[in-house]
Amino acid sequence: MKISVSWLRRDLRLEDNHAIGKALASGLPIMVLFIFDENILKGLPVDDPRVTFIFRRLEIINSTLIRAGSSLLCLKGNPVKIWEELVLKYDIAEVFLNGDYEPYALERDQSVEAFLTRKGIKVNRLKDQVIFEKDEIQKEDGSPYTVFTPYKRKWLKKFRESTVQVIKTGTGLYFPVTHILPSLCELGFRKSSVHVRDYDLSRLDYYGEKRNFPAEKTTQLGPHLRFGTVSIRQVISWLDPIHEVFLGELIWREFFMQILFYFPKVVDRNFNYRYNGIEWKNDEIEFKRWCTGETGYPLVDAGMRELNSTGYMHNRVRMVVAGFLCKHLLIDWRWGEAYFSEKLVDYELSSNNGNWQWAAGTGCDAAPYFRVFNPTAQMMKFDKRLEYVRTWVPEYGQAKYPEPIVQHNFARERAIAAYKACSSNLW
Protein backbone atom coordinates (compact mmCIF):
# COMPACT_ATOMS: atom_id res chain seq x y z
CA MET A 1 0.00 0.00 0.00
CA LYS A 2 1.38 3.38 -0.98
CA ILE A 3 1.39 5.85 1.89
CA SER A 4 2.46 9.37 2.73
CA VAL A 5 4.37 10.22 5.88
CA SER A 6 3.95 13.28 8.07
CA TRP A 7 7.17 13.88 10.01
CA LEU A 8 6.57 15.77 13.25
CA ARG A 9 9.37 17.84 14.78
CA ARG A 10 8.56 21.24 16.30
CA ASP A 11 4.83 20.81 15.71
CA LEU A 12 3.63 18.35 18.34
CA ARG A 13 -0.06 18.42 17.56
CA LEU A 14 -2.45 16.93 15.00
CA GLU A 15 -4.83 19.88 14.84
CA ASP A 16 -3.99 23.10 12.95
CA ASN A 17 -0.86 21.44 11.62
CA HIS A 18 0.05 22.27 8.04
CA ALA A 19 1.96 19.05 7.39
CA ILE A 20 -0.84 16.89 8.81
CA GLY A 21 -3.53 18.76 6.91
CA LYS A 22 -1.75 18.57 3.56
CA ALA A 23 -0.91 14.89 4.08
CA LEU A 24 -4.52 14.03 4.85
CA ALA A 25 -5.59 15.88 1.70
CA SER A 26 -3.11 13.94 -0.43
CA GLY A 27 -5.54 11.05 -0.89
CA LEU A 28 -3.13 8.47 0.50
CA PRO A 29 -3.26 7.01 4.00
CA ILE A 30 -0.74 8.81 6.16
CA MET A 31 1.65 7.52 8.77
CA VAL A 32 2.69 9.97 11.48
CA LEU A 33 6.37 9.82 12.45
CA PHE A 34 8.48 11.34 15.20
CA ILE A 35 12.24 10.83 15.50
CA PHE A 36 14.17 11.40 18.70
CA ASP A 37 17.22 12.80 16.97
CA GLU A 38 20.36 11.43 18.61
CA ASN A 39 22.33 14.42 17.33
CA ILE A 40 20.14 16.68 19.47
CA LEU A 41 19.80 14.33 22.44
CA LYS A 42 23.49 13.68 23.00
CA GLY A 43 24.77 15.43 26.09
CA LEU A 44 21.34 16.00 27.61
CA PRO A 45 20.77 14.84 31.21
CA VAL A 46 18.68 11.69 31.54
CA ASP A 47 15.95 13.67 33.30
CA ASP A 48 15.85 16.60 30.89
CA PRO A 49 12.42 18.23 31.33
CA ARG A 50 12.11 19.05 27.65
CA VAL A 51 12.40 15.39 26.70
CA THR A 52 9.74 14.53 29.29
CA PHE A 53 7.50 17.28 27.90
CA ILE A 54 7.96 16.04 24.32
CA PHE A 55 7.23 12.47 25.37
CA ARG A 56 4.02 13.47 27.15
CA ARG A 57 2.83 15.22 24.00
CA LEU A 58 3.68 12.17 21.91
CA GLU A 59 1.58 10.03 24.25
CA ILE A 60 -1.39 12.35 23.63
CA ILE A 61 -0.86 12.25 19.86
CA ASN A 62 -0.53 8.48 19.91
CA SER A 63 -3.78 8.09 21.88
CA THR A 64 -5.60 10.21 19.32
CA LEU A 65 -4.18 8.17 16.44
CA ILE A 66 -5.15 4.90 18.13
CA ARG A 67 -8.75 6.12 18.26
CA ALA A 68 -8.46 6.77 14.51
CA GLY A 69 -7.27 3.21 13.90
CA SER A 70 -3.59 4.04 13.59
CA SER A 71 -0.64 4.88 15.85
CA LEU A 72 2.45 7.04 16.06
CA LEU A 73 5.73 5.64 14.78
CA CYS A 74 8.31 6.88 17.30
CA LEU A 75 11.98 6.08 16.64
CA LYS A 76 15.36 7.17 17.99
CA GLY A 77 18.58 7.54 16.05
CA ASN A 78 20.19 9.41 13.18
CA PRO A 79 17.37 10.81 10.99
CA VAL A 80 19.07 10.06 7.67
CA LYS A 81 19.74 6.45 8.64
CA ILE A 82 16.20 6.05 9.91
CA TRP A 83 14.79 7.26 6.60
CA GLU A 84 17.05 4.84 4.77
CA GLU A 85 15.40 2.02 6.74
CA LEU A 86 11.87 3.38 6.36
CA VAL A 87 11.96 3.45 2.56
CA LEU A 88 12.88 -0.24 2.59
CA LYS A 89 9.99 -1.13 4.86
CA TYR A 90 7.19 1.06 3.48
CA ASP A 91 6.04 2.14 0.02
CA ILE A 92 6.29 5.88 0.61
CA ALA A 93 5.00 8.17 -2.11
CA GLU A 94 5.27 11.55 -0.36
CA VAL A 95 6.65 13.07 2.82
CA PHE A 96 5.15 16.13 4.50
CA LEU A 97 7.08 18.18 7.02
CA ASN A 98 6.96 21.66 8.47
CA GLY A 99 10.02 23.81 7.92
CA ASP A 100 12.59 24.51 10.61
CA TYR A 101 15.08 27.37 10.35
CA GLU A 102 17.90 26.57 12.75
CA PRO A 103 21.29 25.72 11.18
CA TYR A 104 21.38 22.08 12.25
CA ALA A 105 17.75 21.52 11.27
CA LEU A 106 18.34 23.01 7.83
CA GLU A 107 21.36 20.77 7.29
CA ARG A 108 19.46 17.69 8.51
CA ASP A 109 16.42 18.40 6.36
CA GLN A 110 18.53 19.02 3.26
CA SER A 111 20.26 15.65 3.76
CA VAL A 112 16.97 13.81 4.25
CA GLU A 113 15.32 15.56 1.31
CA ALA A 114 18.26 14.80 -0.97
CA PHE A 115 18.07 11.11 -0.07
CA LEU A 116 14.29 10.91 -0.50
CA THR A 117 14.44 12.75 -3.82
CA ARG A 118 16.98 10.23 -5.11
CA LYS A 119 14.48 7.53 -4.19
CA GLY A 120 11.75 9.25 -6.18
CA ILE A 121 9.82 10.35 -3.08
CA LYS A 122 8.34 13.82 -3.17
CA VAL A 123 9.10 16.02 -0.15
CA ASN A 124 6.65 18.78 0.80
CA ARG A 125 8.21 21.34 3.14
CA LEU A 126 5.58 23.68 4.57
CA LYS A 127 5.35 26.87 6.63
CA ASP A 128 3.91 26.26 10.07
CA GLN A 129 5.85 27.66 13.03
CA VAL A 130 5.79 31.29 11.89
CA ILE A 131 3.32 33.74 10.41
CA PHE A 132 5.91 35.05 7.95
CA GLU A 133 8.98 33.16 6.81
CA LYS A 134 12.51 34.51 6.41
CA ASP A 135 12.00 35.88 2.90
CA GLU A 136 8.50 37.32 3.38
CA ILE A 137 9.56 40.37 5.42
CA GLN A 138 12.45 42.11 3.68
CA LYS A 139 13.69 45.55 2.74
CA GLU A 140 12.78 46.97 -0.63
CA ASP A 141 16.12 45.78 -2.04
CA GLY A 142 15.45 42.21 -0.88
CA SER A 143 17.96 42.26 1.98
CA PRO A 144 16.99 41.23 5.53
CA TYR A 145 16.19 43.69 8.28
CA THR A 146 18.72 43.89 11.08
CA VAL A 147 16.85 46.44 13.19
CA PHE A 148 13.63 45.41 14.88
CA THR A 149 11.45 48.54 14.58
CA PRO A 150 11.35 48.74 10.75
CA TYR A 151 10.98 44.96 10.62
CA LYS A 152 7.98 45.20 12.92
CA ARG A 153 6.41 47.94 10.82
CA LYS A 154 6.77 45.84 7.67
CA TRP A 155 5.50 42.74 9.52
CA LEU A 156 2.38 44.53 10.74
CA LYS A 157 1.68 46.03 7.31
CA LYS A 158 1.86 42.61 5.67
CA PHE A 159 -0.18 41.09 8.48
CA ARG A 160 -2.99 43.61 7.98
CA GLU A 161 -2.99 42.85 4.25
CA SER A 162 -3.01 39.08 4.77
CA THR A 163 -5.50 36.51 5.95
CA VAL A 164 -4.08 34.35 8.69
CA GLN A 165 -6.40 31.48 9.46
CA VAL A 166 -6.30 28.42 11.65
CA ILE A 167 -5.74 25.44 9.36
CA LYS A 168 -8.62 23.01 9.14
CA THR A 169 -7.20 19.50 9.36
CA GLY A 170 -9.96 18.11 7.20
CA THR A 171 -10.63 14.46 6.61
CA GLY A 172 -8.43 11.68 5.33
CA LEU A 173 -7.07 8.26 6.15
CA TYR A 174 -4.46 7.30 8.67
CA PHE A 175 -2.33 4.29 7.85
CA PRO A 176 -3.93 1.38 9.77
CA VAL A 177 -0.88 0.05 11.58
CA THR A 178 -0.12 -0.47 15.25
CA HIS A 179 3.24 0.70 16.53
CA ILE A 180 4.26 0.38 20.15
CA LEU A 181 5.29 3.70 21.64
CA PRO A 182 8.64 3.18 23.41
CA SER A 183 8.87 4.19 27.05
CA LEU A 184 11.03 7.04 28.29
CA CYS A 185 13.31 4.41 29.82
CA GLU A 186 13.67 2.61 26.50
CA LEU A 187 14.63 5.94 24.94
CA GLY A 188 17.40 6.33 27.54
CA PHE A 189 15.67 8.95 29.70
CA ARG A 190 13.60 9.13 32.86
CA LYS A 191 10.75 11.36 33.95
CA SER A 192 11.84 14.83 35.03
CA SER A 193 10.74 16.39 38.31
CA VAL A 194 10.41 19.71 36.47
CA HIS A 195 6.86 20.12 35.18
CA VAL A 196 6.15 22.22 32.10
CA ARG A 197 2.97 24.08 32.89
CA ASP A 198 0.04 24.60 30.55
CA TYR A 199 -0.17 27.97 28.88
CA ASP A 200 -2.71 30.49 30.16
CA LEU A 201 -3.72 33.49 28.06
CA SER A 202 -6.59 34.56 30.33
CA ARG A 203 -4.71 37.65 31.56
CA LEU A 204 -3.63 38.99 28.17
CA ASP A 205 -5.76 42.12 28.65
CA TYR A 206 -3.30 43.16 31.37
CA TYR A 207 -0.13 41.95 29.69
CA GLY A 208 1.05 45.38 28.62
CA GLU A 209 0.91 46.83 32.11
CA LYS A 210 1.88 43.73 34.10
CA ARG A 211 4.52 42.00 31.99
CA ASN A 212 7.54 43.57 33.69
CA PHE A 213 6.57 42.48 37.20
CA PRO A 214 8.01 39.02 37.94
CA ALA A 215 5.59 38.30 40.79
CA GLU A 216 2.67 38.48 38.34
CA LYS A 217 1.40 35.37 36.59
CA THR A 218 2.69 34.92 33.05
CA THR A 219 1.34 33.13 29.99
CA GLN A 220 3.79 30.18 30.15
CA LEU A 221 3.40 30.08 26.37
CA GLY A 222 7.11 29.77 25.54
CA PRO A 223 7.64 25.98 25.56
CA HIS A 224 4.30 25.42 23.82
CA LEU A 225 5.31 27.63 20.90
CA ARG A 226 8.81 26.17 20.95
CA PHE A 227 7.56 22.60 20.54
CA GLY A 228 4.39 23.45 18.65
CA THR A 229 1.79 22.08 21.05
CA VAL A 230 -0.24 25.10 19.94
CA SER A 231 0.12 26.84 16.58
CA ILE A 232 1.19 30.44 16.17
CA ARG A 233 -1.91 30.93 13.99
CA GLN A 234 -4.17 29.80 16.81
CA VAL A 235 -2.48 32.16 19.26
CA ILE A 236 -2.76 35.08 16.83
CA SER A 237 -6.45 34.32 16.30
CA TRP A 238 -7.08 34.83 20.03
CA LEU A 239 -5.62 38.34 20.07
CA ASP A 240 -7.49 41.64 19.98
CA PRO A 241 -6.13 45.13 19.21
CA ILE A 242 -5.54 45.75 22.94
CA HIS A 243 -2.97 42.93 22.88
CA GLU A 244 -0.51 44.84 20.70
CA VAL A 245 2.31 44.58 23.27
CA PHE A 246 1.98 40.81 23.39
CA LEU A 247 1.84 40.68 19.59
CA GLY A 248 5.08 42.63 19.57
CA GLU A 249 6.75 39.83 21.53
CA LEU A 250 5.61 37.31 18.92
CA ILE A 251 7.11 39.53 16.21
CA TRP A 252 10.43 39.60 18.09
CA ARG A 253 10.39 35.81 17.89
CA GLU A 254 10.14 35.87 14.09
CA PHE A 255 12.69 38.69 13.83
CA PHE A 256 15.31 36.63 15.64
CA MET A 257 14.46 33.58 13.52
CA GLN A 258 15.23 35.43 10.31
CA ILE A 259 18.40 36.91 11.82
CA LEU A 260 19.61 33.38 12.61
CA PHE A 261 18.76 32.20 9.10
CA TYR A 262 20.56 34.99 7.28
CA PHE A 263 23.42 35.37 9.75
CA PRO A 264 24.14 31.87 11.12
CA LYS A 265 27.50 33.13 12.43
CA VAL A 266 25.63 34.55 15.44
CA VAL A 267 25.43 31.06 16.94
CA ASP A 268 28.93 31.47 18.33
CA ARG A 269 30.11 34.91 17.18
CA ASN A 270 29.14 38.52 17.77
CA PHE A 271 26.78 39.89 15.18
CA ASN A 272 28.60 43.20 15.55
CA TYR A 273 32.25 42.37 14.83
CA ARG A 274 33.39 45.65 16.40
CA TYR A 275 32.98 44.03 19.79
CA ASN A 276 35.14 41.01 19.06
CA GLY A 277 37.96 42.65 20.99
CA ILE A 278 36.20 42.83 24.36
CA GLU A 279 38.54 41.52 27.04
CA TRP A 280 36.19 39.32 29.04
CA LYS A 281 37.18 38.63 32.63
CA ASN A 282 35.61 35.14 32.55
CA ASP A 283 36.14 34.35 36.22
CA GLU A 284 34.93 30.75 36.71
CA ILE A 285 34.20 31.20 40.42
CA GLU A 286 32.06 34.26 39.75
CA PHE A 287 30.32 32.42 36.93
CA LYS A 288 29.46 29.58 39.31
CA ARG A 289 28.03 32.06 41.82
CA TRP A 290 25.90 33.53 39.05
CA CYS A 291 24.71 30.06 38.02
CA THR A 292 23.70 29.09 41.55
CA GLY A 293 22.12 32.43 42.47
CA GLU A 294 24.71 33.54 45.02
CA THR A 295 25.75 36.95 43.68
CA GLY A 296 24.40 39.05 46.52
CA TYR A 297 22.01 40.82 44.14
CA PRO A 298 18.53 39.53 45.12
CA LEU A 299 16.79 39.95 41.77
CA VAL A 300 19.63 38.23 39.91
CA ASP A 301 19.77 35.41 42.47
CA ALA A 302 15.99 34.95 42.45
CA GLY A 303 15.99 34.63 38.67
CA MET A 304 18.77 32.06 38.59
CA ARG A 305 17.19 29.99 41.36
CA GLU A 306 13.83 30.06 39.58
CA LEU A 307 15.58 28.87 36.42
CA ASN A 308 17.43 26.07 38.18
CA SER A 309 14.29 24.89 39.96
CA THR A 310 11.62 25.26 37.26
CA GLY A 311 13.35 25.62 33.89
CA TYR A 312 11.69 29.01 33.56
CA MET A 313 12.60 32.64 34.23
CA HIS A 314 10.52 35.80 33.91
CA ASN A 315 11.43 37.83 30.81
CA ARG A 316 12.31 41.04 32.67
CA VAL A 317 14.52 39.05 35.01
CA ARG A 318 16.20 37.30 32.07
CA MET A 319 17.27 40.71 30.81
CA VAL A 320 18.62 41.69 34.23
CA VAL A 321 20.58 38.48 34.87
CA ALA A 322 22.01 38.44 31.34
CA GLY A 323 23.12 42.05 31.52
CA PHE A 324 24.60 41.41 34.97
CA LEU A 325 26.72 38.49 33.74
CA CYS A 326 28.09 40.34 30.73
CA LYS A 327 28.57 43.83 32.14
CA HIS A 328 28.87 43.51 35.91
CA LEU A 329 31.01 40.38 35.84
CA LEU A 330 32.50 40.82 32.35
CA ILE A 331 31.78 37.21 31.45
CA ASP A 332 31.34 36.28 27.80
CA TRP A 333 27.68 36.16 26.80
CA ARG A 334 28.32 32.75 25.23
CA TRP A 335 28.80 31.26 28.71
CA GLY A 336 25.40 32.49 29.81
CA GLU A 337 23.73 31.56 26.54
CA ALA A 338 25.01 28.01 26.90
CA TYR A 339 23.78 27.78 30.49
CA PHE A 340 20.32 28.98 29.49
CA SER A 341 20.28 26.45 26.65
CA GLU A 342 20.76 23.67 29.21
CA LYS A 343 18.13 24.88 31.64
CA LEU A 344 15.30 26.69 29.83
CA VAL A 345 12.26 24.56 29.01
CA ASP A 346 11.38 27.11 26.31
CA TYR A 347 14.91 27.23 24.90
CA GLU A 348 14.92 28.34 21.29
CA LEU A 349 18.27 29.01 19.66
CA SER A 350 17.26 32.11 17.73
CA SER A 351 15.54 33.92 20.61
CA ASN A 352 18.05 32.83 23.24
CA ASN A 353 20.97 33.94 21.11
CA GLY A 354 19.30 37.16 20.01
CA ASN A 355 18.36 38.20 23.52
CA TRP A 356 21.78 37.35 24.96
CA GLN A 357 23.49 39.42 22.30
CA TRP A 358 20.98 42.20 22.94
CA ALA A 359 21.88 42.17 26.64
CA ALA A 360 25.60 42.00 25.90
CA GLY A 361 25.37 44.86 23.42
CA THR A 362 26.96 42.79 20.64
CA GLY A 363 23.89 41.95 18.57
CA CYS A 364 22.18 43.28 15.49
CA ASP A 365 19.69 45.41 17.41
CA ALA A 366 21.25 45.63 20.84
CA ALA A 367 21.18 47.65 24.01
CA PRO A 368 23.96 50.28 23.77
CA TYR A 369 27.21 49.18 25.36
CA PHE A 370 26.94 52.00 27.90
CA ARG A 371 23.52 50.81 29.16
CA VAL A 372 24.28 48.90 32.34
CA PHE A 373 21.16 48.08 34.32
CA ASN A 374 21.33 48.48 38.08
CA PRO A 375 19.87 45.21 39.49
CA THR A 376 18.92 46.90 42.76
CA ALA A 377 17.06 49.69 40.97
CA GLN A 378 15.33 47.10 38.78
CA MET A 379 14.22 45.21 41.88
CA MET A 380 12.81 48.33 43.54
CA LYS A 381 10.98 49.26 40.35
CA PHE A 382 9.50 45.89 39.42
CA ASP A 383 9.44 43.93 42.69
CA LYS A 384 9.07 46.71 45.24
CA ARG A 385 7.27 44.49 47.74
CA LEU A 386 9.88 41.76 47.24
CA GLU A 387 7.21 39.15 46.48
CA TYR A 388 9.31 37.54 43.76
CA VAL A 389 12.61 37.89 45.61
CA ARG A 390 11.23 36.45 48.87
CA THR A 391 9.86 33.45 46.98
CA TRP A 392 13.27 32.43 45.67
CA VAL A 393 15.69 34.07 48.12
CA PRO A 394 14.07 33.55 51.53
CA GLU A 395 17.34 34.34 53.34
CA TYR A 396 17.53 37.83 51.83
CA GLY A 397 18.10 40.37 54.61
CA GLN A 398 19.69 37.80 56.90
CA ALA A 399 23.36 37.58 57.84
CA LYS A 400 23.84 34.41 55.80
CA TYR A 401 22.90 36.14 52.55
CA PRO A 402 26.13 37.00 50.69
CA GLU A 403 27.44 40.50 50.14
CA PRO A 404 27.30 41.76 46.53
CA ILE A 405 29.88 40.02 44.39
CA VAL A 406 30.83 43.38 42.88
CA GLN A 407 29.75 46.97 43.48
CA HIS A 408 27.45 48.37 40.82
CA ASN A 409 29.19 51.70 40.18
CA PHE A 410 32.61 50.05 39.91
CA ALA A 411 31.25 47.33 37.60
CA ARG A 412 29.48 49.83 35.40
CA GLU A 413 32.59 51.94 34.85
CA ARG A 414 34.70 48.84 34.24
CA ALA A 415 32.25 47.52 31.64
CA ILE A 416 32.04 50.82 29.78
CA ALA A 417 35.83 51.06 29.70
CA ALA A 418 36.15 47.48 28.40
CA TYR A 419 33.63 48.04 25.62
CA LYS A 420 35.08 51.41 24.72
CA ALA A 421 38.61 50.06 24.55
CA CYS A 422 37.78 47.07 22.35
CA SER A 423 37.32 49.06 19.18
CA SER A 424 38.21 52.48 17.87
CA ASN A 425 35.09 52.29 15.68
CA LEU A 426 32.75 52.82 18.62
CA TRP A 427 32.75 56.57 18.26
Steps between C-alpha positions, in 0.01 A plus 500: 500500500638838402501747787607852584691585815458806719822560694440689824780707653419840652127457441380254763131507422261351244262795484584822311813334367591583142691178435220284642231687310678481165584132552139414577393685185748306287257211454741242639487354850752680716739371761604745771868485597711652775876449530693557820805640327814363664697799372281726714466265797869435556628675809157557652443384860291185533227698676490793259157663544469582132529134405234414759276775361546376142427143605179600678381675185585195291290286734203732438553490123533123505175461697318712244642296212403173669140622513529565125619144439868583469795584726809716521828360372758624752867420434838609635822537306661687213218640281670425168567139597146460627359621169726258317335218697147636462509507120592131503211411727220719362385608154525874559371729228527838675638652818350806668693705752488848645806715445757570769749786474782420740839415343509136607137444402559649156802276446310192622196571285711562190673163550171316549335675206794424272481131590122480457515684168754248371250230592227672301307610810352847491576720802255776595656756734237734643477819706356439844694640796494863386253745352759631254807311386853635460449637149150644548606805704789674326624844406409642163834381359433143616751505786403397855420746775753520780313755711178397669282813470490520117463122487200524730343774290536290185373190685188679622430650157518158336296348781219752450500424127498123552251243618642284774268213577510194719556202271212257478642149522224361284433135441720222372636158582761404752713199418340209692805367681576448867836617628602468862603832649835448677523601864716785624728237653536320168596833344777539760327762716293518816215723609609847608390656828467832316145541371429710192182686579207552266479837333246752628399800290213607727688809623608634161287813548746604772817379332618843393486645849597190699764327289802657670403391851644154574258428785208518255373189325629455146365321194745205516461490122871469417553121502166444326601721208850354505375143459183585311240363740297802389536674164607860459190549282274387782669736745472792257131424447437551873646851504313830491636849423559562873757218494746691282782474757467123512486487120824695498667220696386248239650722229832507688496121480475506120755782474762294681415195288577685179817648651621147579415382149680779318786538747572150637836626631313642801480151650850541639618844385403861559264637241682831537865417428614828657459338839716198427782664693324518837734369768265280700599431859343151492553421867379140549427545871286806433326316218414216738357748751287647223381153397399403853342834592759611755604841366365710784261677262152371598326542165784328314514218756122454498500468122778243492342293777164507322675381184685220676186382678233537230673536163334839467591863567292816468591703190588821686721301734668325206607841374635598842696179564643496147611861518648436845712208377637685199548849641530468877714187493649544151428139410456407135134488400564159343548351848160623610333407173628145536377477859154620400496247216548222756237621743217681319196287418412755230853512359501611139835567337399810307328681788751391763792611287333822390406604851842415644671707234249778564590497870872483426477786252659293222193416293329633192251713692656522843493702817778763476825390659473782754158381626576309818188418698517540876354173641405669827314779321327241281389311810359812666317593181352163407494304827463778755320278750761227450233239424710339228830535685362356826363200311841398369742664745338448841827579681519849349557754778659243729867478594548183296406673175823586314631850445486626139758326286595836349392859560270640234674833436842335473364228269323750280811711445711190439255368240479830314879524492532142370248556222645837410853365483417201280454699183589842369188481281266553794500875464 
